């Protein structure tokens, strides 16, 4: 049984996870006349480089011959994760700035707009959607339906377990 207070915190986190990045972007555009395109380039850069390209490399490396050694050692895994995040996110930023935002003025506003897009996408896609998942599980637990859901896994999941 899940108490009501944690459910309320999950709902608050969910709302903030989506509202804060959108509100910041809207505020920056309205007050400082930042370009929506710059914000969206930041968001797209995060999605492509961190969620797609980096995930592909993780699949190759962590399922490869050294994957077990990397995952089995906390220090190797932390070093690997940090290096991959830095490599892909910084490469994405460099390419976006070099090719997609090269006509932007060289002042603070485009960098902040890009950062709100990049960080906002990260907050929505990772934090916000994680809160949806956690809230769904918490509601299932609170209503006593979790056992029912877990007792009826899809056929594909049953085949993987056997």
Tab-separated table of N, CA, C and O in Angstrom, residues 40-140:
chain	number	residue	atom	x	y	z
A	40	UNK	N	14.374	24.567	-29.976
A	40	UNK	CA	14.067	23.254	-30.553
A	40	UNK	C	15.312	22.542	-31.077
A	40	UNK	O	15.395	21.316	-31.008
A	41	UNK	N	16.292	23.294	-31.568
A	41	UNK	CA	17.561	22.686	-31.983
A	41	UNK	C	18.259	22.086	-30.767
A	41	UNK	O	18.810	20.985	-30.833
A	42	UNK	N	18.234	22.786	-29.639
A	42	UNK	CA	18.814	22.235	-28.412
A	42	UNK	C	18.125	20.947	-27.995
A	42	UNK	O	18.770	19.965	-27.626
A	43	UNK	N	16.806	20.941	-28.058
A	43	UNK	CA	16.037	19.749	-27.679
A	43	UNK	C	16.318	18.587	-28.628
A	43	UNK	O	16.531	17.450	-28.197
A	44	UNK	N	16.326	18.877	-29.922
A	44	UNK	CA	16.571	17.821	-30.905
A	44	UNK	C	17.991	17.276	-30.790
A	44	UNK	O	18.217	16.066	-30.950
A	45	UNK	N	18.932	18.143	-30.520
A	45	UNK	CA	20.321	17.698	-30.366
A	45	UNK	C	20.446	16.727	-29.205
A	45	UNK	O	21.099	15.689	-29.316
A	46	UNK	N	19.805	17.039	-28.087
A	46	UNK	CA	19.832	16.102	-26.957
A	46	UNK	C	19.212	14.773	-27.356
A	46	UNK	O	19.784	13.710	-27.102
A	47	UNK	N	18.045	14.815	-27.978
A	47	UNK	CA	17.352	13.575	-28.325
A	47	UNK	C	18.175	12.710	-29.269
A	47	UNK	O	18.319	11.510	-29.051
A	48	UNK	N	18.750	13.320	-30.292
A	48	UNK	CA	19.502	12.543	-31.286
A	48	UNK	C	20.814	12.022	-30.712
A	48	UNK	O	21.116	10.827	-30.819
A	49	UNK	N	21.589	12.891	-30.094
A	49	UNK	CA	22.929	12.484	-29.667
A	49	UNK	C	22.927	11.671	-28.375
A	49	UNK	O	23.674	10.697	-28.257
A	50	UNK	N	22.113	12.050	-27.407
A	50	UNK	CA	22.144	11.354	-26.113
A	50	UNK	C	21.237	10.131	-26.092
A	50	UNK	O	21.599	9.113	-25.510
A	51	UNK	N	20.081	10.221	-26.706
A	51	UNK	CA	19.128	9.121	-26.609
A	51	UNK	C	19.217	8.124	-27.758
A	51	UNK	O	18.858	6.962	-27.569
A	52	UNK	N	19.656	8.557	-28.919
A	52	UNK	CA	19.717	7.643	-30.056
A	52	UNK	C	21.150	7.163	-30.298
A	52	UNK	O	21.441	5.970	-30.172
A	53	UNK	N	22.039	8.087	-30.635
A	53	UNK	CA	23.396	7.679	-31.000
A	53	UNK	C	24.161	7.070	-29.820
A	53	UNK	O	24.822	6.039	-29.965
A	54	UNK	N	24.072	7.697	-28.656
A	54	UNK	CA	24.762	7.157	-27.483
A	54	UNK	C	24.191	5.792	-27.110
A	54	UNK	O	24.930	4.876	-26.744
A	55	UNK	N	22.877	5.628	-27.223
A	55	UNK	CA	22.256	4.336	-26.906
A	55	UNK	C	22.737	3.247	-27.864
A	55	UNK	O	22.920	2.093	-27.448
A	56	UNK	N	22.956	3.601	-29.119
A	56	UNK	CA	23.481	2.616	-30.079
A	56	UNK	C	24.882	2.153	-29.685
A	56	UNK	O	25.196	0.959	-29.739
A	57	UNK	N	25.715	3.086	-29.272
A	57	UNK	CA	27.067	2.727	-28.835
A	57	UNK	C	27.004	1.871	-27.573
A	57	UNK	O	27.755	0.897	-27.438
A	58	UNK	N	26.101	2.202	-26.660
A	58	UNK	CA	25.944	1.384	-25.451
A	58	UNK	C	25.585	-0.059	-25.825
A	58	UNK	O	26.105	-1.000	-25.225
A	59	UNK	N	24.716	-0.219	-26.794
A	59	UNK	CA	24.337	-1.571	-27.211
A	59	UNK	C	25.537	-2.344	-27.736
A	59	UNK	O	25.722	-3.511	-27.410
A	60	UNK	N	26.367	-1.696	-28.525
A	60	UNK	CA	27.537	-2.361	-29.100
A	60	UNK	C	28.581	-2.650	-28.022
A	60	UNK	O	29.077	-3.777	-27.901
A	61	UNK	N	28.902	-1.654	-27.218
A	61	UNK	CA	29.990	-1.800	-26.244
A	61	UNK	C	29.586	-2.717	-25.095
A	61	UNK	O	30.324	-3.627	-24.723
A	62	UNK	N	28.421	-2.489	-24.516
A	62	UNK	CA	28.044	-3.232	-23.320
A	62	UNK	C	27.600	-4.665	-23.616
A	62	UNK	O	27.575	-5.503	-22.724
A	63	UNK	N	27.278	-4.954	-24.849
A	63	UNK	CA	26.965	-6.332	-25.228
A	63	UNK	C	28.160	-7.007	-25.893
A	63	UNK	O	28.090	-8.171	-26.273
A	64	UNK	N	29.259	-6.256	-26.024
A	64	UNK	CA	30.477	-6.777	-26.639
A	64	UNK	C	31.322	-7.561	-25.653
A	64	UNK	O	30.916	-7.828	-24.512
A	65	UNK	N	32.526	-7.887	-26.070
A	65	UNK	CA	33.392	-8.734	-25.244
A	65	UNK	C	33.817	-8.097	-23.920
A	65	UNK	O	34.110	-8.816	-22.964
A	66	UNK	N	33.860	-6.787	-23.841
A	66	UNK	CA	34.281	-6.125	-22.603
A	66	UNK	C	33.103	-5.587	-21.792
A	66	UNK	O	33.307	-4.972	-20.753
A	67	UNK	N	31.896	-5.806	-22.275
A	67	UNK	CA	30.710	-5.274	-21.609
A	67	UNK	C	30.528	-5.771	-20.193
A	67	UNK	O	30.207	-5.008	-19.285
A	68	UNK	N	30.759	-7.060	-19.979
A	68	UNK	CA	30.587	-7.620	-18.629
A	68	UNK	C	31.612	-7.031	-17.660
A	68	UNK	O	31.296	-6.755	-16.502
A	69	UNK	N	32.844	-6.835	-18.142
A	69	UNK	CA	33.888	-6.263	-17.279
A	69	UNK	C	33.546	-4.813	-16.916
A	69	UNK	O	33.746	-4.396	-15.772
A	70	UNK	N	33.026	-4.062	-17.876
A	70	UNK	CA	32.656	-2.667	-17.615
A	70	UNK	C	31.507	-2.609	-16.623
A	70	UNK	O	31.549	-1.863	-15.639
A	71	UNK	N	30.487	-3.414	-16.843
A	71	UNK	CA	29.315	-3.381	-15.973
A	71	UNK	C	29.588	-4.006	-14.606
A	71	UNK	O	28.910	-3.685	-13.635
A	72	UNK	N	30.567	-4.866	-14.529
A	72	UNK	CA	30.879	-5.526	-13.271
A	72	UNK	C	31.738	-4.711	-12.328
A	72	UNK	O	31.914	-5.079	-11.170
A	73	UNK	N	32.309	-3.616	-12.800
A	73	UNK	CA	33.180	-2.790	-11.974
A	73	UNK	C	32.574	-1.384	-11.903
A	73	UNK	O	32.434	-0.708	-12.929
A	74	UNK	N	32.247	-0.954	-10.716
A	74	UNK	CA	31.600	0.347	-10.534
A	74	UNK	C	32.420	1.485	-11.126
A	74	UNK	O	31.886	2.387	-11.773
A	75	UNK	N	33.732	1.453	-10.920
A	75	UNK	CA	34.604	2.529	-11.415
A	75	UNK	C	34.655	2.543	-12.933
A	75	UNK	O	34.597	3.603	-13.556
A	76	UNK	N	34.787	1.380	-13.566
A	76	UNK	CA	34.793	1.305	-15.034
A	76	UNK	C	33.456	1.793	-15.600
A	76	UNK	O	33.412	2.516	-16.593
A	77	UNK	N	32.385	1.365	-14.958
A	77	UNK	CA	31.060	1.721	-15.443
A	77	UNK	C	30.812	3.227	-15.326
A	77	UNK	O	30.279	3.856	-16.243
A	78	UNK	N	31.218	3.811	-14.207
A	78	UNK	CA	31.073	5.261	-14.019
A	78	UNK	C	31.938	6.018	-15.024
A	78	UNK	O	31.490	7.006	-15.622
A	79	UNK	N	33.168	5.574	-15.205
A	79	UNK	CA	34.064	6.221	-16.163
A	79	UNK	C	33.522	6.104	-17.580
A	79	UNK	O	33.483	7.088	-18.329
A	80	UNK	N	33.087	4.910	-17.935
A	80	UNK	CA	32.508	4.687	-19.265
A	80	UNK	C	31.281	5.582	-19.477
A	80	UNK	O	31.159	6.255	-20.502
A	81	UNK	N	30.358	5.593	-18.501
A	81	UNK	CA	29.139	6.397	-18.631
A	81	UNK	C	29.433	7.878	-18.755
A	81	UNK	O	28.852	8.571	-19.589
A	82	UNK	N	30.359	8.366	-17.940
A	82	UNK	CA	30.725	9.781	-18.007
A	82	UNK	C	31.387	10.153	-19.318
A	82	UNK	O	31.089	11.198	-19.904
A	83	UNK	N	32.286	9.298	-19.770
A	83	UNK	CA	32.972	9.570	-21.047
A	83	UNK	C	31.996	9.553	-22.223
A	83	UNK	O	32.070	10.410	-23.104
A	84	UNK	N	31.090	8.588	-22.227
A	84	UNK	CA	30.129	8.503	-23.341
A	84	UNK	C	29.174	9.701	-23.320
A	84	UNK	O	28.894	10.287	-24.369
A	85	UNK	N	28.686	10.065	-22.144
A	85	UNK	CA	27.790	11.225	-22.060
A	85	UNK	C	28.513	12.482	-22.523
A	85	UNK	O	27.977	13.269	-23.314
A	86	UNK	N	29.729	12.669	-22.043
A	86	UNK	CA	30.502	13.840	-22.457
A	86	UNK	C	30.786	13.845	-23.941
A	86	UNK	O	30.608	14.859	-24.624
A	87	UNK	N	31.221	12.714	-24.455
A	87	UNK	CA	31.553	12.617	-25.881
A	87	UNK	C	30.344	12.933	-26.759
A	87	UNK	O	30.422	13.772	-27.665
A	88	UNK	N	29.225	12.298	-26.486
A	88	UNK	CA	28.074	12.481	-27.366
A	88	UNK	C	27.393	13.828	-27.170
A	88	UNK	O	27.043	14.484	-28.143
A	89	UNK	N	27.206	14.242	-25.932
A	89	UNK	CA	26.516	15.517	-25.729
A	89	UNK	C	27.366	16.696	-26.183
A	89	UNK	O	26.855	17.636	-26.789
A	90	UNK	N	28.652	16.658	-25.908
A	90	UNK	CA	29.508	17.769	-26.339
A	90	UNK	C	29.693	17.783	-27.855
A	90	UNK	O	29.746	18.849	-28.472
A	91	UNK	N	29.791	16.612	-28.459
A	91	UNK	CA	29.872	16.552	-29.922
A	91	UNK	C	28.587	17.089	-30.530
A	91	UNK	O	28.618	17.847	-31.513
A	92	UNK	N	27.454	16.714	-29.960
A	92	UNK	CA	26.172	17.228	-30.442
A	92	UNK	C	26.089	18.738	-30.322
A	92	UNK	O	25.670	19.430	-31.250
A	93	UNK	N	26.529	19.266	-29.183
A	93	UNK	CA	26.519	20.726	-28.994
A	93	UNK	C	27.420	21.403	-30.016
A	93	UNK	O	27.052	22.416	-30.615
A	94	UNK	N	28.613	20.861	-30.189
A	94	UNK	CA	29.557	21.457	-31.141
A	94	UNK	C	28.964	21.489	-32.552
A	94	UNK	O	28.996	22.522	-33.225
A	95	UNK	N	28.425	20.356	-33.000
A	95	UNK	CA	27.875	20.292	-34.357
A	95	UNK	C	26.654	21.195	-34.512
A	95	UNK	O	26.498	21.853	-35.555
A	96	UNK	N	25.823	21.263	-33.494
A	96	UNK	CA	24.652	22.143	-33.570
A	96	UNK	C	25.079	23.603	-33.655
A	96	UNK	O	24.548	24.370	-34.468
A	97	UNK	N	26.042	23.979	-32.813
A	97	UNK	CA	26.513	25.373	-32.835
A	97	UNK	C	27.242	25.691	-34.145
A	97	UNK	O	27.073	26.761	-34.716
A	98	UNK	N	28.035	24.759	-34.606
A	98	UNK	CA	28.863	24.983	-35.798
A	98	UNK	C	28.020	25.074	-37.072
A	98	UNK	O	28.282	25.908	-37.929
A	99	UNK	N	27.014	24.193	-37.193
A	99	UNK	CA	26.297	24.118	-38.458
A	99	UNK	C	24.868	24.650	-38.415
A	99	UNK	O	24.397	25.218	-39.391
A	100	UNK	N	24.174	24.476	-37.314
A	100	UNK	CA	22.775	24.883	-37.266
A	100	UNK	C	22.567	26.268	-36.664
A	100	UNK	O	21.579	26.934	-36.965
A	101	UNK	N	23.487	26.688	-35.812
A	101	UNK	CA	23.327	27.979	-35.137
A	101	UNK	C	24.447	28.960	-35.477
A	101	UNK	O	24.669	29.913	-34.745
A	102	UNK	N	25.124	28.750	-36.586
A	102	UNK	CA	26.273	29.608	-36.889
A	102	UNK	C	25.872	31.040	-37.227
A	102	UNK	O	26.678	31.942	-37.110
A	103	UNK	N	24.627	31.276	-37.611
A	103	UNK	CA	24.193	32.634	-37.930
A	103	UNK	C	23.608	33.369	-36.729
A	103	UNK	O	23.222	34.523	-36.837
A	104	UNK	N	23.540	32.694	-35.595
A	104	UNK	CA	23.053	33.333	-34.371
A	104	UNK	C	24.078	34.357	-33.896
A	104	UNK	O	25.280	34.178	-34.077
A	105	UNK	N	23.625	35.433	-33.266
A	105	UNK	CA	24.585	36.414	-32.733
A	105	UNK	C	25.430	35.790	-31.622
A	105	UNK	O	24.991	34.866	-30.948
A	106	UNK	N	26.638	36.283	-31.475
A	106	UNK	CA	27.529	35.716	-30.453
A	106	UNK	C	27.351	36.462	-29.130
A	106	UNK	O	28.249	37.139	-28.652
A	107	UNK	N	26.150	36.319	-28.580
A	107	UNK	CA	25.900	36.842	-27.236
A	107	UNK	C	25.301	35.720	-26.397
A	107	UNK	O	25.248	34.573	-26.828
A	108	UNK	N	24.830	36.045	-25.243
A	108	UNK	CA	24.392	35.024	-24.286
A	108	UNK	C	23.049	34.394	-24.668
A	108	UNK	O	22.842	33.202	-24.427
A	109	UNK	N	22.147	35.139	-25.259
A	109	UNK	CA	20.784	34.675	-25.487
A	109	UNK	C	20.684	33.370	-26.270
A	109	UNK	O	19.981	32.457	-25.841
A	110	UNK	N	21.370	33.192	-27.412
A	110	UNK	CA	21.253	31.916	-28.118
A	110	UNK	C	21.776	30.729	-27.305
A	110	UNK	O	21.210	29.637	-27.362
A	111	UNK	N	22.831	30.942	-26.540
A	111	UNK	CA	23.364	29.863	-25.712
A	111	UNK	C	22.399	29.449	-24.621
A	111	UNK	O	22.221	28.262	-24.342
A	112	UNK	N	21.748	30.436	-24.011
A	112	UNK	CA	20.765	30.133	-22.970
A	112	UNK	C	19.545	29.457	-23.599
A	112	UNK	O	19.021	28.480	-23.050
A	113	UNK	N	19.104	29.938	-24.749
A	113	UNK	CA	17.956	29.328	-25.429
A	113	UNK	C	18.267	27.881	-25.815
A	113	UNK	O	17.450	26.980	-25.601
A	114	UNK	N	19.457	27.660	-26.363
A	114	UNK	CA	19.872	26.300	-26.710
A	114	UNK	C	19.910	25.426	-25.454
A	114	UNK	O	19.432	24.293	-25.454
A	115	UNK	N	20.465	25.956	-24.377
A	115	UNK	CA	20.570	25.203	-23.129
A	115	UNK	C	19.222	24.862	-22.532
A	115	UNK	O	19.026	23.765	-21.995
A	116	UNK	N	18.265	25.783	-22.624
A	116	UNK	CA	16.919	25.490	-22.127
A	116	UNK	C	16.279	24.402	-22.970
A	116	UNK	O	15.598	23.518	-22.445
A	117	UNK	N	16.532	24.424	-24.262
A	117	UNK	CA	16.006	23.356	-25.118
A	117	UNK	C	16.642	22.010	-24.801
A	117	UNK	O	15.960	20.999	-24.646
A	118	UNK	N	17.963	22.006	-24.676
A	118	UNK	CA	18.702	20.771	-24.400
A	118	UNK	C	18.337	20.219	-23.022
A	118	UNK	O	17.940	19.068	-22.877
A	119	UNK	N	18.450	21.051	-22.000
A	119	UNK	CA	18.132	20.618	-20.643
A	119	UNK	C	16.647	20.357	-20.452
A	119	UNK	O	16.259	19.450	-19.707
A	120	UNK	N	15.825	21.124	-21.137
A	120	UNK	CA	14.378	20.916	-21.046
A	120	UNK	C	13.969	19.584	-21.647
A	120	UNK	O	13.133	18.874	-21.090
A	121	UNK	N	14.573	19.244	-22.784
A	121	UNK	CA	14.286	17.937	-23.390
A	121	UNK	C	14.738	16.821	-22.465
A	121	UNK	O	14.043	15.811	-22.298
A	122	UNK	N	15.895	16.996	-21.846
A	122	UNK	CA	16.384	15.986	-20.911
A	122	UNK	C	15.435	15.852	-19.725
A	122	UNK	O	15.116	14.736	-19.290
A	123	UNK	N	14.955	16.967	-19.216
A	123	UNK	CA	14.049	16.923	-18.066
A	123	UNK	C	12.725	16.258	-18.434
A	123	UNK	O	12.205	15.435	-17.682
A	124	UNK	N	12.197	16.592	-19.587
A	124	UNK	CA	10.913	16.017	-20.002
A	124	UNK	C	11.068	14.540	-20.349
A	124	UNK	O	10.315	13.692	-19.862
A	125	UNK	N	12.050	14.221	-21.191
A	125	UNK	CA	12.168	12.854	-21.700
A	125	UNK	C	12.664	11.857	-20.664
A	125	UNK	O	12.252	10.693	-20.679
A	126	UNK	N	13.519	12.276	-19.775
A	126	UNK	CA	14.041	11.339	-18.781
A	126	UNK	C	13.271	11.469	-17.470
A	126	UNK	O	12.684	10.504	-16.974
A	127	UNK	N	13.239	12.649	-16.892
A	127	UNK	CA	12.591	12.836	-15.592
A	127	UNK	C	11.069	12.743	-15.701
A	127	UNK	O	10.425	12.006	-14.952
A	128	UNK	N	10.493	13.498	-16.621
A	128	UNK	CA	9.034	13.548	-16.727
A	128	UNK	C	8.420	12.194	-17.032
A	128	UNK	O	7.458	11.768	-16.377
A	129	UNK	N	8.975	11.489	-18.007
A	129	UNK	CA	8.420	10.191	-18.361
A	129	UNK	C	8.712	9.137	-17.298
A	129	UNK	O	7.930	8.205	-17.115
A	130	UNK	N	9.800	9.293	-16.567
A	130	UNK	CA	10.052	8.398	-15.426
A	130	UNK	C	8.997	8.609	-14.355
A	130	UNK	O	8.543	7.646	-13.712
A	131	UNK	N	8.598	9.843	-14.154
A	131	UNK	CA	7.551	10.119	-13.165
A	131	UNK	C	6.219	9.504	-13.589
A	131	UNK	O	5.454	9.017	-12.742
A	132	UNK	N	5.925	9.487	-14.876
A	132	UNK	CA	4.698	8.836	-15.353
A	132	UNK	C	4.739	7.352	-15.003
A	132	UNK	O	3.764	6.792	-14.493
A	133	UNK	N	5.864	6.727	-15.261
A	133	UNK	CA	6.019	5.307	-14.963
A	133	UNK	C	5.896	5.032	-13.466
A	133	UNK	O	5.168	4.123	-13.040
A	134	UNK	N	6.601	5.815	-12.658
A	134	UNK	CA	6.544	5.623	-11.207
A	134	UNK	C	5.141	5.877	-10.657
A	134	UNK	O	4.662	5.140	-9.786
A	135	UNK	N	4.496	6.901	-11.150
A	135	UNK	CA	3.148	7.211	-10.687
A	135	UNK	C	2.184	6.093	-11.074
A	135	UNK	O	1.320	5.704	-10.275
A	136	UNK	N	2.330	5.561	-12.271
A	136	UNK	CA	1.475	4.446	-12.701
A	136	UNK	C	1.641	3.246	-11.773
A	136	UNK	O	0.653	2.637	-11.348
A	137	UNK	N	2.879	2.904	-11.467
A	137	UNK	CA	3.121	1.776	-10.566
A	137	UNK	C	2.589	2.056	-9.163
A	137	UNK	O	2.014	1.171	-8.523
A	138	UNK	N	2.773	3.267	-8.685
A	138	UNK	CA	2.292	3.612	-7.348
A	138	UNK	C	0.772	3.538	-7.271
A	138	UNK	O	0.215	3.062	-6.274
A	139	UNK	N	0.091	4.001	-8.307
A	139	UNK	CA	-1.377	3.934	-8.322
A	139	UNK	C	-1.828	2.476	-8.365
A	139	UNK	O	-2.780	2.083	-7.674
A	140	UNK	N	-1.147	1.643	-9.163
A	140	UNK	CA	-1.485	0.218	-9.202
A	140	UNK	C	-1.301	-0.420	-7.823
A	140	UNK	O	-2.121	-1.230	-7.392
